[in-house]
Each structure stands twice: as structure tokens, then as C-alpha cells.
Amino acid sequence: RVEADMTRGLSSTFRRVRDEIEQHGQEKKDAALTELDNLTQRVPLINQIATRNFDDVRELLANGRRLLPTADDRERAVQRALDARAPFHRSRNSMADALTIEMYAAADSASDPDDSYCFVSANVKDFSAIGDDNRLPHSDLADLFAGNRSGYFLSLVAALAEHFPEDFEGILAEF
């Protein structure tokens, strides 16, 4: 589905650009149209690269260590709710979010001191600082991300870019 949507989207964009060039292009119009035609022929390759990225991420997730909530995780999440600490600082049921952060905290505290962890979530309303830079964790969660071992990120791209700056820049340049 993603591949089909991307193909339609790119093809539609190329058609609009072609129409604009034909309508408003003046100097070097033919060269621009030829280059656009060359790009249009590469759409399947572009889509293969993009879907390969999805496949790579799916494989990483499938081969990763799966965390399941323990009784201790549930107890800490309930206590978090009773204390109205993030993600329960808003008036809504955030038990799944609380279990997620408690499982992260347990995995981090039980890990090898040389390991580093990243908590990645786009859920800024429950996990990010209120009224501040949403790239920062909520003050109730800040202790989890103090020091160099554990990081708070709003996207996987940001986490990878921080942890593997040289390699990641090369990968981005390649694609």
C-alpha cells in the first residue's frame, strides 16, 4: 500500500512539474523536461529504496528484544497514576503509556552500564516537557534521561543521528 501511494504521489508530482515547465518554462525548457523524464523512469527504483528502508526497520523491530510488562512494572505504573505523574498529568487514561515508560526504566536500570538506550516517542503530550522545548522529557521523567546512557527522542531519525553521527550522515547522503 505504501509503495502504491508513493508511486502515485511521485507520478502526480512529476506530472504537475512537467505541466508547469511546459506552461512557464523558457530557457533550457527541453533540457528540464528531458531530466524530468529521466527521473520519472527512476520512480520504481526510488520506491524500491524507500520500501527497503521500511523492510529494514521491520526486520530490526522483529529481531529486537521484546519487553513485556512485569507485575513490578504494573505496580509502578499504578503508583504513577495515583501520584498524577507523567503521563498521568493530563486528565485521561494513560496506563499503556505509563507501562511503556516503566518497562523502559526497568530495562535501562537492569542493563550493562556500558550500554546506551533511547526512548523514542512522538507522543509529546504525555512524555515531553510542558510548555517548553518538546524535545525535552517531562520533568516527572527527566531523571530517566539524566546522564549519557539514556536519551529521549521524538523520532528514530533524531536518535540515530545523535548516536551514529558519522555513519548516519553517510547513510542519509547515500539515499
Short mmCIF file of N, CA and C in Angstrom, two decimals, residues 51-61 175:
data_model
loop_
_atom_site.label_atom_id
_atom_site.label_comp_id
_atom_site.label_asym_id
_atom_site.label_seq_id
_atom_site.Cartn_x
_atom_site.Cartn_y
_atom_site.Cartn_z
N THR A 51 10.89 1.46 0.17
CA THR A 51 10.27 0.30 0.81
C THR A 51 11.31 -0.61 1.43
N ARG A 52 12.50 -0.63 0.88
CA ARG A 52 13.58 -1.40 1.51
C ARG A 52 13.87 -0.83 2.90
N ASN A 53 13.81 0.48 3.03
CA ASN A 53 14.01 1.10 4.34
C ASN A 53 12.94 0.63 5.31
N PHE A 54 11.68 0.55 4.85
CA PHE A 54 10.61 0.03 5.70
C PHE A 54 10.90 -1.41 6.10
N ASP A 55 11.35 -2.20 5.13
CA ASP A 55 11.66 -3.61 5.40
C ASP A 55 12.80 -3.72 6.41
N ASP A 56 13.81 -2.87 6.28
CA ASP A 56 14.93 -2.89 7.22
C ASP A 56 14.47 -2.57 8.64
N VAL A 57 13.62 -1.56 8.77
CA VAL A 57 13.10 -1.18 10.09
C VAL A 57 12.25 -2.31 10.66
N ARG A 58 11.41 -2.91 9.82
CA ARG A 58 10.57 -4.03 10.28
C ARG A 58 11.45 -5.18 10.78
N GLU A 59 12.53 -5.47 10.05
CA GLU A 59 13.44 -6.54 10.47
C GLU A 59 14.12 -6.21 11.79
N LEU A 60 14.54 -4.97 11.97
CA LEU A 60 15.15 -4.56 13.23
C LEU A 60 14.17 -4.74 14.39
N LEU A 61 12.93 -4.33 14.16
CA LEU A 61 11.93 -4.47 15.21
C LEU A 61 11.63 -5.94 15.51
N PHE A 175 21.11 7.85 0.38
CA PHE A 175 19.71 7.76 -0.05
C PHE A 175 19.12 9.10 -0.41
#
